[in-house]
Amino acid sequence: INCSAQPEITVAEKIKNMVSRRHHYLGLALVTILASFMNGTGASAVPKVNRPINNLPPEEFIGKNINRAELKLCASLSQLVYQRDIYSRKGFQKRLDDLEEIKEAFPDVDLDVRWFSNGVSIGKNLFSERLTLNDPTFVGVVVDDTLVLCFRGTISVRDLLEEAKFESIIPKRWKVKGLEIQQRHSEMVDSYLRSHGNDIKKYLTGKFMDDPGKKWDGKTMQTPIKKVICTGHSLGGGLAQVAHLYLTAPGAKWNVRDSACVETIAFSAPMTIAVKDDLDEGTEQFLEEDIKPAMRNIVFKDDVIPRIASNFGFLNSFLNEFDNDDLLGGVARKFAEPLVELCRNVLVDKKDELGCYCHIGKVIYYDNYDAAPKMYEDWIAKHRRLEEDNDFKTLSYDKPEGRVADTAFSQHMALIKPGLAFGS
């Protein structure tokens, strides 16, 4: 019997094994992990982002039913929902109440946190001091006759893996054809609405108590909600876009279009919606007339996440620069080659599946912190022509002056740290 010790398999060799076995769904998640902390020393060494964006989008960019104060509120909520020292509705409420700029922007209105759904803490991870068992934090905030639904973005490796699965489905009861949702995003939003969908419908009628902790007494009436805004950053922005469809799609259980207008302001969101070749006329009309005018994804420069999954030219350019980064050294260099190979395999072998994904709303794009924003589109109806000047996919990747991974992380957080948020 040979009792000699087996040679230890390094992490880099394990990644190479993933490549050979084609574990496709991991590929884009791993490159996102690298963009977040692969600088040889872990997340703590990633440079902190702390620059304001002073050129707010003109209101005609945002949409007819959202103003600039509401956009900044969305950015602020998307930032706060990441905070690792907030564990409850009351804690989130206190943090909102402490922001003087919000009070000034909404002088005669109380911001009322109606719910704060988060997971049970089970320890620490590389992105946060909290690691939770359930889906990302989901917050509901009432501002006069508006309900803001905010979804937290990525803080765990589990979140990253969820972002990188691209199986798509049509949710039950939806009367659409050729429009599908990334499956895991759909499951998460469905779970949120099973918990709070009835609350949302009660808010539309004004049948709720002033105290979020009390059940409606059958007679007290509040101001009915007339507008629902879905928001979030990164994974949270993707969830916001999916929630928008859950609240507006023909046949959807939680459709509220007859009672309220629904808007989305997402920040740095990935593509979570797939438009298939069999898109029918009715669904196309729904996207063109109802969704496109009301859904915005705000993107900063060379942020990689909004280019996932179908912006192949941009993603390949990023992978090339990452692989050839002269500033990448130490442990990170050992990871780079097999990870880049894995991601390239995903982009080739899953091209047909990934190629259906797109941003069905409009994209507001910032080229730098001081630039005026521009508007782009990623999907248009068949009868329209997407001009090159307006095509989001024509924006190419520019090699950064600094380390590729560090720059990727900084640009991904630029819109909310503080970016467009209050306090900027």
C-alpha positions as a Python dict, from the first residue, in 0.01 Angstrom:
ca = {
    (1, 'I'): (0, 0, 0),
    (2, 'N'): (137, 337, -99),
    (3, 'C'): (94, 561, 206),
    (4, 'S'): (292, 852, 71),
    (5, 'A'): (127, 1193, 96),
    (6, 'Q'): (-59, 1314, -209),
    (7, 'P'): (74, 1638, -359),
    (8, 'E'): (-125, 1943, -256),
    (9, 'I'): (-336, 2095, -535),
    (10, 'T'): (-297, 2471, -555),
    (11, 'V'): (-589, 2709, -601),
    (12, 'A'): (-459, 2799, -946),
    (13, 'E'): (-458, 2430, -1044),
    (14, 'K'): (-814, 2392, -913),
    (15, 'I'): (-919, 2682, -1134),
    (16, 'K'): (-750, 2512, -1431),
    (17, 'N'): (-954, 2201, -1352),
    (18, 'M'): (-1270, 2415, -1360),
    (19, 'V'): (-1166, 2533, -1704),
    (20, 'S'): (-1120, 2179, -1833),
    (21, 'R'): (-1460, 2072, -1689),
    (22, 'R'): (-1629, 2385, -1830),
    (23, 'H'): (-1800, 2508, -1512),
    (24, 'H'): (-1950, 2785, -1721),
    (25, 'Y'): (-2174, 2954, -1468),
    (26, 'L'): (-1873, 3041, -1252),
    (27, 'G'): (-1678, 3227, -1515),
    (28, 'L'): (-1820, 3577, -1505),
    (29, 'A'): (-1862, 3557, -1129),
    (30, 'L'): (-1493, 3488, -1087),
    (31, 'V'): (-1388, 3780, -1301),
    (32, 'T'): (-1618, 3997, -1089),
    (33, 'I'): (-1447, 3865, -775),
    (34, 'L'): (-1113, 3958, -927),
    (35, 'A'): (-1235, 4305, -1012),
    (36, 'S'): (-1338, 4347, -651),
    (37, 'F'): (-1038, 4232, -455),
    (38, 'M'): (-774, 4051, -659),
    (39, 'N'): (-476, 4271, -582),
    (40, 'G'): (-276, 4021, -384),
    (41, 'T'): (-377, 4137, -39),
    (42, 'G'): (-758, 4115, -25),
    (43, 'A'): (-1048, 4358, -13),
    (44, 'S'): (-893, 4594, 239),
    (45, 'A'): (-635, 4711, -14),
    (46, 'V'): (-890, 4822, -276),
    (47, 'P'): (-885, 5203, -298),
    (48, 'K'): (-1182, 5377, -141),
    (49, 'V'): (-1411, 5574, -371),
    (50, 'N'): (-1507, 5915, -242),
    (51, 'R'): (-1587, 6158, -521),
    (52, 'P'): (-1914, 6335, -597),
    (53, 'I'): (-2079, 6356, -937),
    (54, 'N'): (-2213, 6709, -966),
    (55, 'N'): (-2367, 6693, -1314),
    (56, 'L'): (-2703, 6535, -1242),
    (57, 'P'): (-2891, 6392, -1540),
    (58, 'P'): (-3147, 6635, -1685),
    (59, 'E'): (-3499, 6541, -1587),
    (60, 'E'): (-3585, 6447, -1946),
    (61, 'F'): (-3318, 6174, -1913),
    (62, 'I'): (-3458, 6043, -1586),
    (63, 'G'): (-3818, 6018, -1703),
    (64, 'K'): (-4134, 6220, -1675),
    (65, 'N'): (-4235, 6080, -1335),
    (66, 'I'): (-3905, 6112, -1143),
    (67, 'N'): (-3726, 6427, -1033),
    (68, 'R'): (-3362, 6485, -940),
    (69, 'A'): (-3424, 6475, -566),
    (70, 'E'): (-3578, 6130, -603),
    (71, 'L'): (-3280, 6015, -810),
    (72, 'K'): (-3040, 6128, -538),
    (73, 'L'): (-3260, 5957, -279),
    (74, 'C'): (-3236, 5633, -479),
    (75, 'A'): (-2856, 5661, -487),
    (76, 'S'): (-2850, 5728, -111),
    (77, 'L'): (-3073, 5431, -31),
    (78, 'S'): (-2867, 5208, -260),
    (79, 'Q'): (-2558, 5314, -64),
    (80, 'L'): (-2716, 5281, 283),
    (81, 'V'): (-2852, 4935, 220),
    (82, 'Y'): (-2490, 4810, 201),
    (83, 'Q'): (-2403, 4941, 547),
    (84, 'R'): (-2288, 4658, 768),
    (85, 'D'): (-2386, 4824, 1096),
    (86, 'I'): (-2758, 4847, 1010),
    (87, 'Y'): (-2953, 4540, 1112),
    (88, 'S'): (-3314, 4657, 1153),
    (89, 'R'): (-3587, 4885, 1024),
    (90, 'K'): (-3535, 5123, 1314),
    (91, 'G'): (-3161, 5137, 1250),
    (92, 'F'): (-3219, 5217, 884),
    (93, 'Q'): (-3477, 5479, 979),
    (94, 'K'): (-3235, 5648, 1218),
    (95, 'R'): (-2963, 5662, 953),
    (96, 'L'): (-3205, 5823, 707),
    (97, 'D'): (-3323, 6073, 968),
    (98, 'D'): (-2963, 6176, 1033),
    (99, 'L'): (-2902, 6285, 671),
    (100, 'E'): (-2963, 6661, 670),
    (101, 'E'): (-2952, 6691, 291),
    (102, 'I'): (-3248, 6455, 260),
    (103, 'K'): (-3447, 6668, 504),
    (104, 'E'): (-3367, 6974, 294),
    (105, 'A'): (-3466, 6800, -29),
    (106, 'F'): (-3795, 6674, 119),
    (107, 'P'): (-3877, 6952, 370),
    (108, 'D'): (-4245, 6880, 429),
    (109, 'V'): (-4238, 6503, 398),
    (110, 'D'): (-4138, 6225, 634),
    (111, 'L'): (-3935, 5935, 494),
    (112, 'D'): (-4095, 5633, 654),
    (113, 'V'): (-3912, 5300, 643),
    (114, 'R'): (-4193, 5044, 620),
    (115, 'W'): (-3981, 4729, 620),
    (116, 'F'): (-3619, 4615, 630),
    (117, 'S'): (-3579, 4250, 533),
    (118, 'N'): (-3234, 4104, 575),
    (119, 'G'): (-3073, 3774, 657),
    (120, 'V'): (-2954, 3606, 974),
    (121, 'S'): (-2586, 3683, 1032),
    (122, 'I'): (-2367, 3373, 1020),
    (123, 'G'): (-2020, 3525, 1016),
    (124, 'K'): (-1784, 3736, 810),
    (125, 'N'): (-1670, 3742, 449),
    (126, 'L'): (-1424, 3931, 230),
    (127, 'F'): (-1677, 4196, 126),
    (128, 'S'): (-1855, 4271, 453),
    (129, 'E'): (-1857, 4185, 817),
    (130, 'R'): (-2197, 4024, 761),
    (131, 'L'): (-2274, 3704, 573),
    (132, 'T'): (-2642, 3613, 560),
    (133, 'L'): (-2839, 3300, 490),
    (134, 'N'): (-3114, 3448, 275),
    (135, 'D'): (-3148, 3684, -21),
    (136, 'P'): (-3001, 4039, -26),
    (137, 'T'): (-3154, 4304, 199),
    (138, 'F'): (-3481, 4453, 72),
    (139, 'V'): (-3608, 4788, 203),
    (140, 'G'): (-3939, 4970, 150),
    (141, 'V'): (-3952, 5347, 212),
    (142, 'V'): (-4263, 5565, 181),
    (143, 'V'): (-4213, 5928, 77),
    (144, 'D'): (-4550, 6104, 65),
    (145, 'D'): (-4737, 5925, -219),
    (146, 'T'): (-4428, 5734, -341),
    (147, 'L'): (-4303, 5392, -236),
    (148, 'V'): (-3933, 5327, -299),
    (149, 'L'): (-3827, 4962, -316),
    (150, 'C'): (-3450, 4929, -265),
    (151, 'F'): (-3251, 4609, -314),
    (152, 'R'): (-2900, 4557, -179),
    (153, 'G'): (-2615, 4475, -416),
    (154, 'T'): (-2339, 4218, -395),
    (155, 'I'): (-2155, 4158, -67),
    (156, 'S'): (-2085, 3784, -76),
    (157, 'V'): (-1938, 3522, -304),
    (158, 'R'): (-2282, 3363, -304),
    (159, 'D'): (-2426, 3684, -447),
    (160, 'L'): (-2160, 3683, -719),
    (161, 'L'): (-2245, 3327, -816),
    (162, 'E'): (-2614, 3418, -839),
    (163, 'E'): (-2528, 3708, -1069),
    (164, 'A'): (-2337, 3480, -1304),
    (165, 'K'): (-2608, 3219, -1373),
    (166, 'F'): (-2787, 3295, -1697),
    (167, 'E'): (-3066, 3039, -1722),
    (168, 'S'): (-3381, 3237, -1803),
    (169, 'I'): (-3752, 3176, -1750),
    (170, 'I'): (-4094, 3330, -1807),
    (171, 'P'): (-4255, 3365, -1463),
    (172, 'K'): (-4589, 3191, -1411),
    (173, 'R'): (-4904, 3368, -1536),
    (174, 'W'): (-4716, 3628, -1737),
    (175, 'K'): (-4883, 3689, -2072),
    (176, 'V'): (-4565, 3759, -2266),
    (177, 'K'): (-4372, 3580, -2537),
    (178, 'G'): (-4004, 3614, -2612),
    (179, 'L'): (-3931, 3798, -2286),
    (180, 'E'): (-3750, 3601, -2016),
    (181, 'I'): (-3594, 3681, -1678),
    (182, 'Q'): (-3265, 3554, -1537),
    (183, 'Q'): (-3396, 3268, -1326),
    (184, 'R'): (-3228, 3336, -994),
    (185, 'H'): (-3315, 3706, -1004),
    (186, 'S'): (-3673, 3607, -1077),
    (187, 'E'): (-3680, 3367, -783),
    (188, 'M'): (-3545, 3632, -546),
    (189, 'V'): (-3796, 3898, -652),
    (190, 'D'): (-4078, 3645, -633),
    (191, 'S'): (-3971, 3566, -276),
    (192, 'Y'): (-3964, 3936, -183),
    (193, 'L'): (-4312, 3990, -323),
    (194, 'R'): (-4455, 3686, -150),
    (195, 'S'): (-4344, 3855, 174),
    (196, 'H'): (-4440, 4214, 92),
    (197, 'G'): (-4661, 4212, -217),
    (198, 'N'): (-4982, 4236, -16),
    (199, 'D'): (-4834, 4526, 181),
    (200, 'I'): (-4757, 4706, -144),
    (201, 'K'): (-5114, 4664, -265),
    (202, 'K'): (-5248, 4794, 67),
    (203, 'Y'): (-5028, 5102, 36),
    (204, 'L'): (-5181, 5173, -305),
    (205, 'T'): (-5522, 5205, -138),
    (206, 'G'): (-5402, 5393, 171),
    (207, 'K'): (-5516, 5110, 395),
    (208, 'F'): (-5223, 5098, 635),
    (209, 'M'): (-5126, 5234, 973),
    (210, 'D'): (-4881, 5516, 1038),
    (211, 'D'): (-4683, 5275, 1258),
    (212, 'P'): (-4526, 5004, 1035),
    (213, 'G'): (-4541, 4760, 1326),
    (214, 'K'): (-4922, 4770, 1352),
    (215, 'K'): (-5181, 4593, 1138),
    (216, 'W'): (-5444, 4803, 965),
    (217, 'D'): (-5738, 4863, 1197),
    (218, 'G'): (-5998, 4862, 917),
    (219, 'K'): (-6071, 5233, 925),
    (220, 'T'): (-5755, 5447, 940),
    (221, 'M'): (-5651, 5584, 600),
    (222, 'Q'): (-5313, 5716, 488),
    (223, 'T'): (-5212, 5891, 164),
    (224, 'P'): (-5249, 5628, -113),
    (225, 'I'): (-4932, 5541, -302),
    (226, 'K'): (-4941, 5665, -660),
    (227, 'K'): (-4583, 5586, -767),
    (228, 'V'): (-4347, 5295, -706),
    (229, 'I'): (-3973, 5340, -768),
    (230, 'C'): (-3749, 5033, -785),
    (231, 'T'): (-3381, 5095, -717),
    (232, 'G'): (-3052, 4933, -621),
    (233, 'H'): (-2686, 4906, -715),
    (234, 'S'): (-2513, 4617, -898),
    (235, 'L'): (-2701, 4297, -814),
    (236, 'G'): (-2956, 4523, -642),
    (237, 'G'): (-3003, 4719, -964),
    (238, 'G'): (-3061, 4396, -1152),
    (239, 'L'): (-3324, 4296, -897),
    (240, 'A'): (-3486, 4639, -930),
    (241, 'Q'): (-3525, 4591, -1306),
    (242, 'V'): (-3679, 4249, -1256),
    (243, 'A'): (-3912, 4383, -984),
    (244, 'H'): (-4027, 4652, -1229),
    (245, 'L'): (-4144, 4377, -1465),
    (246, 'Y'): (-4308, 4182, -1184),
    (247, 'L'): (-4514, 4493, -1104),
    (248, 'T'): (-4608, 4575, -1464),
    (249, 'A'): (-4599, 4265, -1689),
    (250, 'P'): (-4932, 4159, -1844),
    (251, 'G'): (-5083, 3878, -1638),
    (252, 'A'): (-4834, 3914, -1350),
    (253, 'K'): (-4983, 3841, -1007),
    (254, 'W'): (-4843, 4159, -855),
    (255, 'N'): (-4925, 4390, -1147),
    (256, 'V'): (-5009, 4739, -1010),
    (257, 'R'): (-5024, 4938, -1334),
    (258, 'D'): (-5391, 5025, -1288),
    (259, 'S'): (-5319, 5187, -950),
    (260, 'A'): (-4969, 5338, -971),
    (261, 'C'): (-4694, 5426, -1214),
    (262, 'V'): (-4376, 5219, -1179),
    (263, 'E'): (-4027, 5360, -1242),
    (264, 'T'): (-3678, 5214, -1206),
    (265, 'I'): (-3352, 5393, -1130),
    (266, 'A'): (-3078, 5127, -1126),
    (267, 'F'): (-2708, 5193, -1069),
    (268, 'S'): (-2442, 4978, -1238),
    (269, 'A'): (-2686, 4693, -1293),
    (270, 'P'): (-2601, 4382, -1497),
    (271, 'M'): (-2825, 4257, -1775),
    (272, 'T'): (-3099, 4049, -1611),
    (273, 'I'): (-3358, 4036, -1891),
    (274, 'A'): (-3339, 3829, -2211),
    (275, 'V'): (-3522, 3922, -2531),
    (276, 'K'): (-3563, 3616, -2753),
    (277, 'D'): (-3610, 3584, -3127),
    (278, 'D'): (-3976, 3483, -3081),
    (279, 'L'): (-4068, 3815, -2917),
    (280, 'D'): (-4429, 3878, -3021),
    (281, 'E'): (-4588, 4208, -3120),
    (282, 'G'): (-4777, 4259, -2795),
    (283, 'T'): (-4472, 4200, -2576),
    (284, 'E'): (-4259, 4423, -2797),
    (285, 'Q'): (-4519, 4700, -2764),
    (286, 'F'): (-4518, 4655, -2385),
    (287, 'L'): (-4139, 4695, -2375),
    (288, 'E'): (-4130, 4990, -2613),
    (289, 'E'): (-4422, 5190, -2473),
    (290, 'D'): (-4434, 5096, -2104),
    (291, 'I'): (-4087, 4983, -1997),
    (292, 'K'): (-3836, 5183, -2199),
    (293, 'P'): (-3973, 5526, -2092),
    (294, 'A'): (-3975, 5423, -1724),
    (295, 'M'): (-3655, 5220, -1670),
    (296, 'R'): (-3306, 5369, -1635),
    (297, 'N'): (-2971, 5207, -1564),
    (298, 'I'): (-2698, 5457, -1479),
    (299, 'V'): (-2346, 5345, -1578),
    (300, 'F'): (-2003, 5490, -1505),
    (301, 'K'): (-1728, 5475, -1769),
    (302, 'D'): (-1569, 5129, -1799),
    (303, 'D'): (-1770, 4954, -1529),
    (304, 'V'): (-1765, 4587, -1627),
    (305, 'I'): (-2083, 4473, -1451),
    (306, 'P'): (-2338, 4649, -1680),
    (307, 'R'): (-2164, 4484, -1979),
    (308, 'I'): (-2240, 4136, -1847),
    (309, 'A'): (-2368, 3932, -2029),
    (310, 'S'): (-2385, 4019, -2399),
    (311, 'N'): (-2135, 4303, -2454),
    (312, 'F'): (-1876, 4059, -2587),
    (313, 'G'): (-1636, 4311, -2740),
    (314, 'F'): (-1610, 4510, -2418),
    (315, 'L'): (-1574, 4201, -2199),
    (316, 'N'): (-1301, 4050, -2414),
    (317, 'S'): (-1110, 4380, -2413),
    (318, 'F'): (-1133, 4389, -2034),
    (319, 'L'): (-1010, 4030, -2007),
    (320, 'N'): (-716, 4104, -2237),
    (321, 'E'): (-610, 4406, -2032),
    (322, 'F'): (-655, 4218, -1707),
    (323, 'D'): (-448, 3926, -1833),
    (324, 'N'): (-172, 4159, -1954),
    (325, 'D'): (-174, 4394, -1655),
    (326, 'D'): (192, 4465, -1576),
    (327, 'L'): (91, 4583, -1228),
    (328, 'L'): (-66, 4250, -1142),
    (329, 'G'): (178, 4049, -935),
    (330, 'G'): (224, 3805, -653),
    (331, 'V'): (-64, 3574, -574),
    (332, 'A'): (-294, 3752, -820),
    (333, 'R'): (-72, 3665, -1116),
    (334, 'K'): (-111, 3293, -1041),
    (335, 'F'): (-489, 3330, -1061),
    (336, 'A'): (-511, 3552, -1368),
    (337, 'E'): (-430, 3317, -1654),
    (338, 'P'): (-668, 3027, -1569),
    (339, 'L'): (-946, 3267, -1467),
    (340, 'V'): (-923, 3463, -1790),
    (341, 'E'): (-924, 3136, -1984),
    (342, 'L'): (-1235, 3024, -1795),
    (343, 'C'): (-1418, 3348, -1868),
    (344, 'R'): (-1324, 3340, -2235),
    (345, 'N'): (-1461, 2987, -2259),
    (346, 'V'): (-1789, 3109, -2110),
    (347, 'L'): (-1817, 3391, -2363),
    (348, 'V'): (-1755, 3154, -2654),
    (349, 'D'): (-1946, 2844, -2546),
    (350, 'K'): (-2248, 3032, -2407),
    (351, 'K'): (-2260, 3307, -2667),
    (352, 'D'): (-2610, 3224, -2792),
    (353, 'E'): (-2751, 3210, -2440),
    (354, 'L'): (-2574, 3525, -2321),
    (355, 'G'): (-2641, 3715, -2642),
    (356, 'C'): (-3014, 3742, -2568),
    (357, 'Y'): (-2952, 3953, -2256),
    (358, 'C'): (-2979, 4331, -2283),
    (359, 'H'): (-3082, 4650, -2104),
    (360, 'I'): (-3446, 4696, -2207),
    (361, 'G'): (-3467, 5044, -2057),
    (362, 'K'): (-3237, 5333, -2138),
    (363, 'V'): (-2879, 5373, -2016),
    (364, 'I'): (-2752, 5700, -1867),
    (365, 'Y'): (-2375, 5702, -1913),
    (366, 'Y'): (-2100, 5902, -1739),
    (367, 'D'): (-1759, 5913, -1906),
    (368, 'N'): (-1595, 6063, -1594),
    (369, 'Y'): (-1681, 6242, -1270),
    (370, 'D'): (-1705, 6585, -1433),
    (371, 'A'): (-1871, 6490, -1763),
    (372, 'A'): (-2227, 6565, -1862),
    (373, 'P'): (-2421, 6238, -1886),
    (374, 'K'): (-2530, 6093, -2219),
    (375, 'M'): (-2822, 5867, -2305),
    (376, 'Y'): (-2785, 5532, -2481),
    (377, 'E'): (-3003, 5237, -2574),
    (378, 'D'): (-2924, 4866, -2578),
    (379, 'W'): (-3250, 4726, -2715),
    (380, 'I'): (-3504, 4875, -2954),
    (381, 'A'): (-3820, 4751, -3123),
    (382, 'K'): (-3782, 4582, -3461),
    (383, 'H'): (-3936, 4873, -3653),
    (384, 'R'): (-3674, 5115, -3518),
    (385, 'R'): (-3309, 5152, -3608),
    (386, 'L'): (-3046, 5186, -3336),
    (387, 'E'): (-2807, 5457, -3448),
    (388, 'E'): (-2439, 5403, -3368),
    (389, 'D'): (-2420, 5725, -3166),
    (390, 'N'): (-2694, 5592, -2937),
    (391, 'D'): (-2584, 5227, -2918),
    (392, 'F'): (-2458, 5134, -2570),
    (393, 'K'): (-2251, 4845, -2709),
    (394, 'T'): (-2040, 5081, -2922),
    (395, 'L'): (-1875, 5218, -2607),
    (396, 'S'): (-1532, 5052, -2598),
    (397, 'Y'): (-1312, 4961, -2304),
    (398, 'D'): (-1020, 5197, -2236),
    (399, 'K'): (-706, 5068, -2068),
    (400, 'P'): (-672, 5242, -1730),
    (401, 'E'): (-359, 5411, -1603),
    (402, 'G'): (-362, 5212, -1281),
    (403, 'R'): (-423, 4851, -1198),
    (404, 'V'): (-709, 4704, -1404),
    (405, 'A'): (-883, 4531, -1112),
    (406, 'D'): (-861, 4834, -883),
    (407, 'T'): (-999, 5063, -1152),
    (408, 'A'): (-1282, 4819, -1224),
    (409, 'F'): (-1387, 4820, -859),
    (410, 'S'): (-1361, 5199, -824),
    (411, 'Q'): (-1570, 5261, -1134),
    (412, 'H'): (-1830, 5009, -1025),
    (413, 'M'): (-1884, 5197, -697),
    (414, 'A'): (-1846, 5549, -840),
    (415, 'L'): (-2220, 5626, -870),
    (416, 'I'): (-2306, 5576, -503),
    (417, 'K'): (-1980, 5635, -308),
    (418, 'P'): (-2095, 5911, -286),
    (419, 'G'): (-2143, 5972, -658),
    (420, 'L'): (-2502, 6083, -712),
    (421, 'A'): (-2607, 6026, -351),
    (422, 'F'): (-2689, 6295, -99),
    (423, 'G'): (-2374, 6406, 81),
    (424, 'S'): (-2188, 6437, -249),
}
